[in-house]
mmCIF file of C-alpha atoms in Angstrom:
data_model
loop_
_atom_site.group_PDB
_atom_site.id
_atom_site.type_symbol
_atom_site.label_atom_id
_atom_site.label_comp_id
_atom_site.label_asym_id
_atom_site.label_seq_id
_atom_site.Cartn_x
_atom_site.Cartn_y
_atom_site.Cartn_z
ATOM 1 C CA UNK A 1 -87.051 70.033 -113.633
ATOM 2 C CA UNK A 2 -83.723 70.004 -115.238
ATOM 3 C CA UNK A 3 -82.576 67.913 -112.221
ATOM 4 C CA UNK A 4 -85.097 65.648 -113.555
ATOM 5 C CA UNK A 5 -84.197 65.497 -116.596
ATOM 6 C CA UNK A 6 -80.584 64.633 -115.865
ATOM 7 C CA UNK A 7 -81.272 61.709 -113.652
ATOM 8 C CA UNK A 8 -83.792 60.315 -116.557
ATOM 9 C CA UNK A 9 -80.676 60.749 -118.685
ATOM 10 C CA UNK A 10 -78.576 59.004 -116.175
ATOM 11 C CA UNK A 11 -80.724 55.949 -115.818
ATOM 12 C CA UNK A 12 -81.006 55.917 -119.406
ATOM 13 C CA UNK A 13 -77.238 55.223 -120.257
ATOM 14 C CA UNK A 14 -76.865 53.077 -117.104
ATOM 15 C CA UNK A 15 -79.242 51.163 -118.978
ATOM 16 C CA UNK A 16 -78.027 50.835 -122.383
ATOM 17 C CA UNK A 17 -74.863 50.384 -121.365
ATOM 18 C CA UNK A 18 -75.668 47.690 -118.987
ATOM 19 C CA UNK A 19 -75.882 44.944 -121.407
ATOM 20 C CA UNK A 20 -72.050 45.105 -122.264
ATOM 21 C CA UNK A 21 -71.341 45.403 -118.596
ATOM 22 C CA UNK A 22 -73.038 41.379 -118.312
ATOM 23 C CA UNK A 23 -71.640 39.897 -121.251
ATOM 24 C CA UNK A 24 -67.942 41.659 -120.873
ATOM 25 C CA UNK A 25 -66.907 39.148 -117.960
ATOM 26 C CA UNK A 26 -68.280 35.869 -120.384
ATOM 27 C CA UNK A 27 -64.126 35.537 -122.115
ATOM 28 C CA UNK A 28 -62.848 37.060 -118.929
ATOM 29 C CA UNK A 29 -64.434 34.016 -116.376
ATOM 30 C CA UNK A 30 -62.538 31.490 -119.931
ATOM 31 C CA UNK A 31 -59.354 32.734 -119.395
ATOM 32 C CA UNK A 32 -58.528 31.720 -115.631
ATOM 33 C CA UNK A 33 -58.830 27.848 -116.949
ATOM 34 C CA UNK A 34 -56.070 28.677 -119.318
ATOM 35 C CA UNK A 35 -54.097 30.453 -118.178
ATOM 36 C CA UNK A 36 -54.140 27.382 -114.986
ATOM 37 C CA UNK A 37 -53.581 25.167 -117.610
ATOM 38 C CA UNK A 38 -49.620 25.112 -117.891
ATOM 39 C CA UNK A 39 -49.722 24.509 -114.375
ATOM 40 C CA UNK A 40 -51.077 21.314 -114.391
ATOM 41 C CA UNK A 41 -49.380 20.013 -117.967
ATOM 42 C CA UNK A 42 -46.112 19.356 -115.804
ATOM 43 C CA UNK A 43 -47.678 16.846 -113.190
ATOM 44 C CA UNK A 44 -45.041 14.722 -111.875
ATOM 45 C CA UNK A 45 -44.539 11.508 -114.627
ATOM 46 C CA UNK A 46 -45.288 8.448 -113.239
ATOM 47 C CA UNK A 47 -42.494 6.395 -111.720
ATOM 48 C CA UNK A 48 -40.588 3.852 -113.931
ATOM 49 C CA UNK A 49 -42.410 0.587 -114.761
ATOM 50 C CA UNK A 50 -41.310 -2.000 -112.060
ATOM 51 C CA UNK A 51 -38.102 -4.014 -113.351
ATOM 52 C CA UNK A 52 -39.347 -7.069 -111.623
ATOM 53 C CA UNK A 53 -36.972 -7.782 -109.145
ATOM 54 C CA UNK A 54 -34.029 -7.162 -111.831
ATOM 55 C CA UNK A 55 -32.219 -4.855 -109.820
ATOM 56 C CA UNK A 56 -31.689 -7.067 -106.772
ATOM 57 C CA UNK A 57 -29.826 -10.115 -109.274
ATOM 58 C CA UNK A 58 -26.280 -9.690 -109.645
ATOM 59 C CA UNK A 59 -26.015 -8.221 -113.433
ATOM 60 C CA UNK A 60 -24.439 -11.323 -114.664
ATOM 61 C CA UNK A 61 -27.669 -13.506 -113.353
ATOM 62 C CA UNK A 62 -29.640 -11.242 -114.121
ATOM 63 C CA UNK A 63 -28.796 -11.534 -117.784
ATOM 64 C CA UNK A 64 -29.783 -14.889 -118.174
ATOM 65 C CA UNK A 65 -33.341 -13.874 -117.114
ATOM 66 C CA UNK A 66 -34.526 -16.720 -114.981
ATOM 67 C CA UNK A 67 -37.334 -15.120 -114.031
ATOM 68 C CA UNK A 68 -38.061 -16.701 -118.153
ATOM 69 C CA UNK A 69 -36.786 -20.168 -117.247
ATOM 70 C CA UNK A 70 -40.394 -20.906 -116.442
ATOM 71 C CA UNK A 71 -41.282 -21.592 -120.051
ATOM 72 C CA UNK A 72 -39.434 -24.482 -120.569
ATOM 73 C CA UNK A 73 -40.485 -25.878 -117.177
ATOM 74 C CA UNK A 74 -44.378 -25.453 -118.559
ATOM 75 C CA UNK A 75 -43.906 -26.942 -121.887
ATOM 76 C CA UNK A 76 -40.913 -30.164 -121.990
ATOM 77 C CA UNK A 77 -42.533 -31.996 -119.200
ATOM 78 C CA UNK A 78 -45.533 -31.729 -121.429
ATOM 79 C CA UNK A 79 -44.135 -34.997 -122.994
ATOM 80 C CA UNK A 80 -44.724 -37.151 -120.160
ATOM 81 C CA UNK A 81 -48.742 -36.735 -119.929
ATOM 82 C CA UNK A 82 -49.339 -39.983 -122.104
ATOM 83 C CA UNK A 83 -46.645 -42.245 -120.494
ATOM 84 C CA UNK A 84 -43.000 -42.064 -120.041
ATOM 85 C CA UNK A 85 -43.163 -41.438 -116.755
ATOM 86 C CA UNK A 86 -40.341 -44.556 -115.799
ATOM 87 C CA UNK A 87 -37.718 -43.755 -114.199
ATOM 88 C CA UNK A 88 -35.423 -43.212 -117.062
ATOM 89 C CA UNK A 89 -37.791 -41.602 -118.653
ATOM 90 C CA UNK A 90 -38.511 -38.469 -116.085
ATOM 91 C CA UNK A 91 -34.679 -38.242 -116.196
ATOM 92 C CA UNK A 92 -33.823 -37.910 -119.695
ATOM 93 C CA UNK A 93 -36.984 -34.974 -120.000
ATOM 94 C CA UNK A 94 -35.284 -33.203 -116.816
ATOM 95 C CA UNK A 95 -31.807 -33.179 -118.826
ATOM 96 C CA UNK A 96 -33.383 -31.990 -121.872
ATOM 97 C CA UNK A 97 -35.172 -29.329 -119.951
ATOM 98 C CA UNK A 98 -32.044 -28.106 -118.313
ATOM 99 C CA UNK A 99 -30.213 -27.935 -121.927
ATOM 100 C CA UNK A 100 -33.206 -25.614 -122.507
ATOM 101 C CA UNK A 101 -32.373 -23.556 -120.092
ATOM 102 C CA UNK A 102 -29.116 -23.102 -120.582
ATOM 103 C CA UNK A 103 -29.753 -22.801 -124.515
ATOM 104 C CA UNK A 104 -32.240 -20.482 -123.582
ATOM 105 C CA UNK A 105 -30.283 -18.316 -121.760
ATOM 106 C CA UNK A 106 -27.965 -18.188 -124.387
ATOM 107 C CA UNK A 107 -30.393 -16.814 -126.652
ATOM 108 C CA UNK A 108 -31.117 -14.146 -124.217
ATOM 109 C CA UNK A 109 -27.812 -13.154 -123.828
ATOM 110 C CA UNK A 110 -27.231 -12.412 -127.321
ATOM 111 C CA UNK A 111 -30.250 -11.089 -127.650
ATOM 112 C CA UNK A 112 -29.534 -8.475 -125.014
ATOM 113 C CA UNK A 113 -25.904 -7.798 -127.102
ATOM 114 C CA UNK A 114 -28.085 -6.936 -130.374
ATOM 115 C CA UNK A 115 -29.918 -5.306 -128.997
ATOM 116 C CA UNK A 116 -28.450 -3.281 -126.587
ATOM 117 C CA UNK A 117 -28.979 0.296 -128.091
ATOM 118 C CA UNK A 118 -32.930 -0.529 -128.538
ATOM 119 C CA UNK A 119 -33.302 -1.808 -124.967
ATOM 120 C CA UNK A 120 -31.751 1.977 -124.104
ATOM 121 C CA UNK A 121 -35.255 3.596 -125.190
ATOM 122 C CA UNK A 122 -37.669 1.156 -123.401
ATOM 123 C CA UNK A 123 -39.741 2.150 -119.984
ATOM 124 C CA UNK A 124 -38.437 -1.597 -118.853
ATOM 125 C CA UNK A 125 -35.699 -2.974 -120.930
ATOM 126 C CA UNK A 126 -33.687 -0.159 -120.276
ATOM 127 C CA UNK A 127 -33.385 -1.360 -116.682
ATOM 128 C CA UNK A 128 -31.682 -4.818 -118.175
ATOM 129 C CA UNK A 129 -27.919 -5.021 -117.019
ATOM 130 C CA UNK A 130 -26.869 -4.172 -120.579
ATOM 131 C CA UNK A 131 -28.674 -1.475 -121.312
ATOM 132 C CA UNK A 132 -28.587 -0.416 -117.774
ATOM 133 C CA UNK A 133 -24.661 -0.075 -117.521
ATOM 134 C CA UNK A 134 -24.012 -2.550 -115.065
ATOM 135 C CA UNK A 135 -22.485 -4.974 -117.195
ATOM 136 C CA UNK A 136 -20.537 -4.504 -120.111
ATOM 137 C CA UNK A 137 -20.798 -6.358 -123.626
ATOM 138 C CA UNK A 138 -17.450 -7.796 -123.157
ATOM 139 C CA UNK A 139 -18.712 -9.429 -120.148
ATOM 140 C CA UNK A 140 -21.997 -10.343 -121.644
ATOM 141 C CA UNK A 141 -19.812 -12.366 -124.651
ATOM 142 C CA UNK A 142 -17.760 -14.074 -121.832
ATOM 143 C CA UNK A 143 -20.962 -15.056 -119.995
ATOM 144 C CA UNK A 144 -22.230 -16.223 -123.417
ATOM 145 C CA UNK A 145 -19.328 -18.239 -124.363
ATOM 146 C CA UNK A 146 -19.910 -20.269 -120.503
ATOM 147 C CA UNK A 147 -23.350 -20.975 -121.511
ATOM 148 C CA UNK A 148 -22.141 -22.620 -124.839
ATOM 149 C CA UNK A 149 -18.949 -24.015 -122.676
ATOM 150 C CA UNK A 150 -22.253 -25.542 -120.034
ATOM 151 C CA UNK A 151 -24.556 -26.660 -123.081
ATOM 152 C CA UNK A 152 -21.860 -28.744 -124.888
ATOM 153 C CA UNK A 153 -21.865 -31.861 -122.653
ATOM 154 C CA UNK A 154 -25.907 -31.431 -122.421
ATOM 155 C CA UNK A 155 -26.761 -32.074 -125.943
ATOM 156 C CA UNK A 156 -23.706 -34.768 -125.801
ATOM 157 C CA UNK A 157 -25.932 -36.753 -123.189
ATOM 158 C CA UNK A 158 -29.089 -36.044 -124.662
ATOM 159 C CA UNK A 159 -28.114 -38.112 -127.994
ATOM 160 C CA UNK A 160 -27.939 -37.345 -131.282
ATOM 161 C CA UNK A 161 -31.893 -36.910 -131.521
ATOM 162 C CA UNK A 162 -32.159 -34.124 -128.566
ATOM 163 C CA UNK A 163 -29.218 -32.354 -129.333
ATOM 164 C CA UNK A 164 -30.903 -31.358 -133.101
ATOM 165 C CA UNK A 165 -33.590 -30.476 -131.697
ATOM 166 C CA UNK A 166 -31.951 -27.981 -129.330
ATOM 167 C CA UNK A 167 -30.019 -27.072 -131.999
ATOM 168 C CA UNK A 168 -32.679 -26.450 -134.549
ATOM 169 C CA UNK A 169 -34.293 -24.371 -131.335
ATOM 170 C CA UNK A 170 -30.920 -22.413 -131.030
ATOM 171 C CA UNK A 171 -30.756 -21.691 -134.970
ATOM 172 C CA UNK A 172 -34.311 -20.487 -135.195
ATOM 173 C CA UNK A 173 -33.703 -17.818 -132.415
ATOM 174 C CA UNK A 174 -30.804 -17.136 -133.892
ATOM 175 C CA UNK A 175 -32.259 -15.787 -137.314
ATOM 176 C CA UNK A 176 -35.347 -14.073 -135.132
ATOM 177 C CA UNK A 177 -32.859 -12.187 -133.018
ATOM 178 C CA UNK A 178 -30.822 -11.108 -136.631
ATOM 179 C CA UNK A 179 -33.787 -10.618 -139.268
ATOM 180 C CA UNK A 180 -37.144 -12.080 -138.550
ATOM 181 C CA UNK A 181 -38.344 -10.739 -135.455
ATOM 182 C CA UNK A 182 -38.794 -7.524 -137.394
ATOM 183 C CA UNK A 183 -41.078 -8.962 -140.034
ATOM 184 C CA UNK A 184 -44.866 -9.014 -138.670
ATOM 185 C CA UNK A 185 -46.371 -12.104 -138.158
ATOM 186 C CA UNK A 186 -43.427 -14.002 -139.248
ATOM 187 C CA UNK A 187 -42.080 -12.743 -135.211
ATOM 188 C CA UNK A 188 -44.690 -14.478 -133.453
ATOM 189 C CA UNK A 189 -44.510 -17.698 -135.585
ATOM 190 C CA UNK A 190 -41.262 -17.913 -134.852
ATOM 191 C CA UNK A 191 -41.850 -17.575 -130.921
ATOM 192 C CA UNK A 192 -44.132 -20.604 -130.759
ATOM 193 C CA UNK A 193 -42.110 -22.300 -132.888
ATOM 194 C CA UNK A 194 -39.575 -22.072 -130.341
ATOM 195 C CA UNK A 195 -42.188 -23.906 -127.492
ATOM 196 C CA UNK A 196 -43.056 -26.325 -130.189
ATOM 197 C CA UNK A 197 -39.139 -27.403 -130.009
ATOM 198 C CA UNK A 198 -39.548 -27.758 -126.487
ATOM 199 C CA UNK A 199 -42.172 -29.650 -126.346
ATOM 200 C CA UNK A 200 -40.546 -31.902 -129.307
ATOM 201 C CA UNK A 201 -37.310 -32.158 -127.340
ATOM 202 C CA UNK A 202 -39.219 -33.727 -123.959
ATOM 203 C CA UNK A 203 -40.762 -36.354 -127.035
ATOM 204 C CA UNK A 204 -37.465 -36.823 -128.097
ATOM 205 C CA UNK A 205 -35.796 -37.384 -124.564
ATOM 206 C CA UNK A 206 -38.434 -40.025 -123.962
ATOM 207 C CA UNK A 207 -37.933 -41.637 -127.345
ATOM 208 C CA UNK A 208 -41.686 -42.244 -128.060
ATOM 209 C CA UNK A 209 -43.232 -39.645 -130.827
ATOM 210 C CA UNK A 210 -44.519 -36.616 -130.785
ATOM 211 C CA UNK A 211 -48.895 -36.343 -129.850
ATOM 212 C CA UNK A 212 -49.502 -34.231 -133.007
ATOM 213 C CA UNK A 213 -52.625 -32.619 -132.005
ATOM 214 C CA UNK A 214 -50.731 -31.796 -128.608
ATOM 215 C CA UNK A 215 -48.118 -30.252 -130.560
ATOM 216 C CA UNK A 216 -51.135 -28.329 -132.325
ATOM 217 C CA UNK A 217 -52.395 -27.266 -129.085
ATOM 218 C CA UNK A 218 -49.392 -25.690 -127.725
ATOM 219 C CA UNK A 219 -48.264 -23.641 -131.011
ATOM 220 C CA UNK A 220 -51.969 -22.045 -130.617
ATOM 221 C CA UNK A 221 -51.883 -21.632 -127.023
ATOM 222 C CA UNK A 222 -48.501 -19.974 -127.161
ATOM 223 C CA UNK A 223 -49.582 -18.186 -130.206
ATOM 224 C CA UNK A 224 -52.260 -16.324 -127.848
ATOM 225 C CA UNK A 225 -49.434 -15.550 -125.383
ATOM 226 C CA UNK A 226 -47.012 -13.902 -127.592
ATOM 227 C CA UNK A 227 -49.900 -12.270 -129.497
ATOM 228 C CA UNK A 228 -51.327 -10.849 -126.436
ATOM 229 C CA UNK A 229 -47.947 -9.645 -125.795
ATOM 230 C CA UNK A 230 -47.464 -7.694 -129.058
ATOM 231 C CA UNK A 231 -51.244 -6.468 -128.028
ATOM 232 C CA UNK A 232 -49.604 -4.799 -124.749
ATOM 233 C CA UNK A 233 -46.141 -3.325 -126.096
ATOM 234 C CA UNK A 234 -48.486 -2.002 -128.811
ATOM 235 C CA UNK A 235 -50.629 0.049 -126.456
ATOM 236 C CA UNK A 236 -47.665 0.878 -124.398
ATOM 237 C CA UNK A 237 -44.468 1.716 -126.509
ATOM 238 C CA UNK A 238 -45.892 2.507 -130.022
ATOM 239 C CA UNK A 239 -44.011 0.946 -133.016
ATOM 240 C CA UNK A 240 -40.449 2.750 -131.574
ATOM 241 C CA UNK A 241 -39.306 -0.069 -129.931
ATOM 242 C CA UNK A 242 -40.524 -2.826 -131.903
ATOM 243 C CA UNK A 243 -40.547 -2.389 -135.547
ATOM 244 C CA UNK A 244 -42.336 -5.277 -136.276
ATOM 245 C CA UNK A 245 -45.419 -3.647 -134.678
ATOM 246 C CA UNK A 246 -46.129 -1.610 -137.250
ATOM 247 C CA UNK A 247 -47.856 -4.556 -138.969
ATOM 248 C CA UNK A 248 -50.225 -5.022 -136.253
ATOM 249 C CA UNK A 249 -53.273 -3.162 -134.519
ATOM 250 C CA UNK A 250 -55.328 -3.478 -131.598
ATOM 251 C CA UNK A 251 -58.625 -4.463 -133.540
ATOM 252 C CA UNK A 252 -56.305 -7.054 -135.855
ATOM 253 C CA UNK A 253 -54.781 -8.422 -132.817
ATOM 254 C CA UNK A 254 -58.221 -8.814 -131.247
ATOM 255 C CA UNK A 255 -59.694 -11.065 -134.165
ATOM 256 C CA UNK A 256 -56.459 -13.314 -134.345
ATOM 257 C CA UNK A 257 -56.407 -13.857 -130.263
ATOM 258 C CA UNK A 258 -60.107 -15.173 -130.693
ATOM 259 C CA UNK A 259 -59.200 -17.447 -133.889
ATOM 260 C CA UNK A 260 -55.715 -18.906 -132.346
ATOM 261 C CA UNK A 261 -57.559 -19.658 -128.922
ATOM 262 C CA UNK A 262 -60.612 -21.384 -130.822
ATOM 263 C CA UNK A 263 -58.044 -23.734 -132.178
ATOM 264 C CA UNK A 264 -55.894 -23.873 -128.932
ATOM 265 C CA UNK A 265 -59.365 -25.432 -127.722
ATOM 266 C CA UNK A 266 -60.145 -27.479 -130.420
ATOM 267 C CA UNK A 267 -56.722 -29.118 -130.711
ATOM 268 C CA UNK A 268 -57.250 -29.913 -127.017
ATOM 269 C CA UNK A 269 -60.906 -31.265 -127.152
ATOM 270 C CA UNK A 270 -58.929 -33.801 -130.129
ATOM 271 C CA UNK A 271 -55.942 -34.383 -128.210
ATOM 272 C CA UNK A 272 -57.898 -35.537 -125.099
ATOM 273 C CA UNK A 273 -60.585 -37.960 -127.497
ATOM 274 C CA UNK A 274 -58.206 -39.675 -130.117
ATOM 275 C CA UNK A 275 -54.043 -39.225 -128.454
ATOM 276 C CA UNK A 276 -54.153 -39.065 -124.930
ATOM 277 C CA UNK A 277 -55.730 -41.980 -123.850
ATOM 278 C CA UNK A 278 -57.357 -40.680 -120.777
ATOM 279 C CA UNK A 279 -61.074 -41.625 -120.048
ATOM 280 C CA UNK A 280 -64.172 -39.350 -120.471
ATOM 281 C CA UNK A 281 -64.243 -37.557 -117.656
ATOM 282 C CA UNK A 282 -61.032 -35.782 -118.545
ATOM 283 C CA UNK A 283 -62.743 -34.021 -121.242
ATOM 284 C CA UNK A 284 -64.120 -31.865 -117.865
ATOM 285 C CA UNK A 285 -60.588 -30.138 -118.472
ATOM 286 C CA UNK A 286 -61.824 -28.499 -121.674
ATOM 287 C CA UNK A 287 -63.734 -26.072 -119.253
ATOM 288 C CA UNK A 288 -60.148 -25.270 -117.242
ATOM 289 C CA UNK A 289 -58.454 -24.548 -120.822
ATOM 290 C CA UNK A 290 -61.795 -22.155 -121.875
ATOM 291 C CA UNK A 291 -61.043 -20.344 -118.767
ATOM 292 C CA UNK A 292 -57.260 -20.250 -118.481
ATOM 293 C CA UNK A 293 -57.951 -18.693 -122.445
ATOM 294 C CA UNK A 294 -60.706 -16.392 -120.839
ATOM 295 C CA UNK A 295 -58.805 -15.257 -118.012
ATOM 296 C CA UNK A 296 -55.641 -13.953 -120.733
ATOM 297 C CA UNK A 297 -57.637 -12.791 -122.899
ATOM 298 C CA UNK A 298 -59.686 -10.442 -119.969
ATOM 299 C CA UNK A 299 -56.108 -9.441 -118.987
ATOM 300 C CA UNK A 300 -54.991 -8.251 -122.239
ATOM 301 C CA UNK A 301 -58.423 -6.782 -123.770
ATOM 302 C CA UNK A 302 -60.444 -5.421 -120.345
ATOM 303 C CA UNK A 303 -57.279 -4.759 -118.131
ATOM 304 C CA UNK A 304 -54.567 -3.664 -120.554
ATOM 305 C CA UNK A 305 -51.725 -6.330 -119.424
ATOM 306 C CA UNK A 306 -50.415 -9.503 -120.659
ATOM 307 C CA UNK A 307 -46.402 -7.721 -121.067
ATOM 308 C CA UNK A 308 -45.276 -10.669 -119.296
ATOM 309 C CA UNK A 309 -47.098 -13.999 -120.103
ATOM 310 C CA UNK A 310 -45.496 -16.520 -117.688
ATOM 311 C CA UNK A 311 -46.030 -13.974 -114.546
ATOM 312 C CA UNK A 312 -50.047 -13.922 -115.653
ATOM 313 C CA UNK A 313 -49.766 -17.728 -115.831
ATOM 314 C CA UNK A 314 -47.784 -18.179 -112.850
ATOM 315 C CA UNK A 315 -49.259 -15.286 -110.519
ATOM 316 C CA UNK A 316 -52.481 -14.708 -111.420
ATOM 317 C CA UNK A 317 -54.905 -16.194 -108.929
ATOM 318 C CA UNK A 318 -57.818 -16.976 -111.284
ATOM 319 C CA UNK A 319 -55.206 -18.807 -113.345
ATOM 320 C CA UNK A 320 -53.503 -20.673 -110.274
ATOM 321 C CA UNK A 321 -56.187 -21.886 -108.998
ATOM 322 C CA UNK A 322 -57.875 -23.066 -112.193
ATOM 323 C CA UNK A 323 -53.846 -24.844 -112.764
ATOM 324 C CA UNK A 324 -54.613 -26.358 -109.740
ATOM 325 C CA UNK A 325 -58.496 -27.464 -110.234
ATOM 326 C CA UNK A 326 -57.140 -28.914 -113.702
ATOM 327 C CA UNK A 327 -53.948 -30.584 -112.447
ATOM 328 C CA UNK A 328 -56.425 -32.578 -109.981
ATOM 329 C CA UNK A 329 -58.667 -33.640 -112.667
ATOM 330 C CA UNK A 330 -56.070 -34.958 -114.711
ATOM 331 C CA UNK A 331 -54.283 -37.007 -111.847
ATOM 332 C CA UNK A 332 -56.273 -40.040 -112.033
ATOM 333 C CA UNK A 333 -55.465 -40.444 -115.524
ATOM 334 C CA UNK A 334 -52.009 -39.517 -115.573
ATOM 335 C CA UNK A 335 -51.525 -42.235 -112.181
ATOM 336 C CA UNK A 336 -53.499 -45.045 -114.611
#
């Protein structure tokens, strides 16, 4: 009986004190995730952003950033698409687009000088040959000073027309590299302005005036390429590198990349009806520039790129092969 009794006993505090028993391992089965935590907070960081090819130019071409030389090779020859395409003529808008390449360049250099200590704390810049170490300043100013040495007899056989214009081009970097490219909005202004002194110097080389609704159409379409640009350094770098950034954000950038390519189009759709002189059917290229605008803007917005415009323009498939389906629909005209 009393042997009884103790096993009722028993069973009754195995019982009651079974509850505790369940619940006690509930914060003990929480702590193995933290306590695995720090272990996986030190992953390997990724590997460096690619420097494009940087590394394998000697420092001293590498400094002059060819792999940029592209822009003025899409916009002076922009001149010749309503005539001008004599002989003299294509010659005089090659010369002015090798002064901008060599003015240009000279911009970059002393850009690179400024802004040496910046380039120091960027993912990519910091590969540049400046920032890098493997050139010194000394050596950028003596690079800079063969640029101006190259440019001189340039401008000299451009006339006095070209040469102002590739001056005024040269003075307008020159305040964005020392004051204005940290002012918002006032940085990207200035950027197009730059390509709309291009595309004024080809006018000027083939001494008929500027198409002023094609002049319109590039400041908007480059507009959209330097915007989406501030979109991606934005999302990648913060406001550190760039102070002008701190007057932007993603959503503001968003609604002025949809209102500058609505007027890239439109200034297109009025440059093909009342400037160009081409017939009807080229207005089939308005549906080559919605896409080319559609293709950036799905680079920038959906995949999170658009850090270096001319490689999108110049790499990207979609956009190559929508160059190329645009280029053939404008030959007939540009042969009439």
């Amino acid at each position: 009986m009393t042997q009884l009794t103790h096993d009722t006993t028993t069973t009754t505090t195995v019982t009651t004190t079974a509850p505790p028993t369940t619940t006690a391992p509930a914060p003990e089965a929480a702590a193995p995730p933290e306590a695995e935590a720090p272990k996986t907070a030190p992953a390997p960081s990724p590997p460096d952003p690619d420097v494009r090819g940087r590394r394998g130019l000697p420092a001293p071409l590498a400094l002059l950033r060819p792999g940029q030389w592209p822009k003025n090779l899409l916009v002076v020859p922009l001149a010749l698409l309503d005539g001008g395409w004599s002989g003299s003529g294509a010659v005089r808008v090659a010369l002015a687009l090798g002064a901008f390449v060599l003015a240009s360049s000279l911009v970059y250099v002393l850009n690179d000088i400024a802004d040496v200590e910046r380039d120091k704390r960027h993912p990519v810049k910091r590969h540049r040959p400046l920032a890098s170490g493997r050139m010194g300043v000394p050596a950028a100013w003596a690079t800079a000073a063969v640029l101006g040495a190259l440019l001189g007899p340039a401008l000299l056989a451009l006339g006095p027309g070209g040469a102002l214009v590739v001056g005024l081009y040269l003075a307008v970097n020159g305040a964005y590299s020392w004051k204005l490219k940290h002012l918002p909005l006032i940085d990207v202004f200035v950027v197009a302005t730059g390509f709309v002194l291009r595309l004024l110097g080809g006018y000027e080389a083939t001494g008929r005036p500027a198409e002023m609704w094609l002049v319109l159409t590039v400041l908007a379409f480059c507009l959209v390429l330097i915007l989406g640009k501030r979109r991606h350094e934005l999302s990648v770098s913060g406001t550190g590198h760039r102070p002008a950034l701190v007057g932007y954000s993603a959503h503001f950038l968003d609604l002025v990349l949809v209102l500058c390519s609505a007027l890239a189009v439109v200034g297109y759709l009025l440059y093909l009806r009342t400037e160009s002189g081409f017939g009807p059917y080229a207005l089939l290229t308005v549906v080559c520039a919605l896409l080319a605008l559609f293709r950036y803007l799905q680079v920038v917005v959906v995949d999170g790129g658009g850090g270096e415009p001319v490689k999108t323009l110049l790499r990207d498939r979609v956009m190559l092969v929508n160059s190329t389906v645009w280029g053939l629909l404008l030959l007939p005209h540009l042969a009439a």
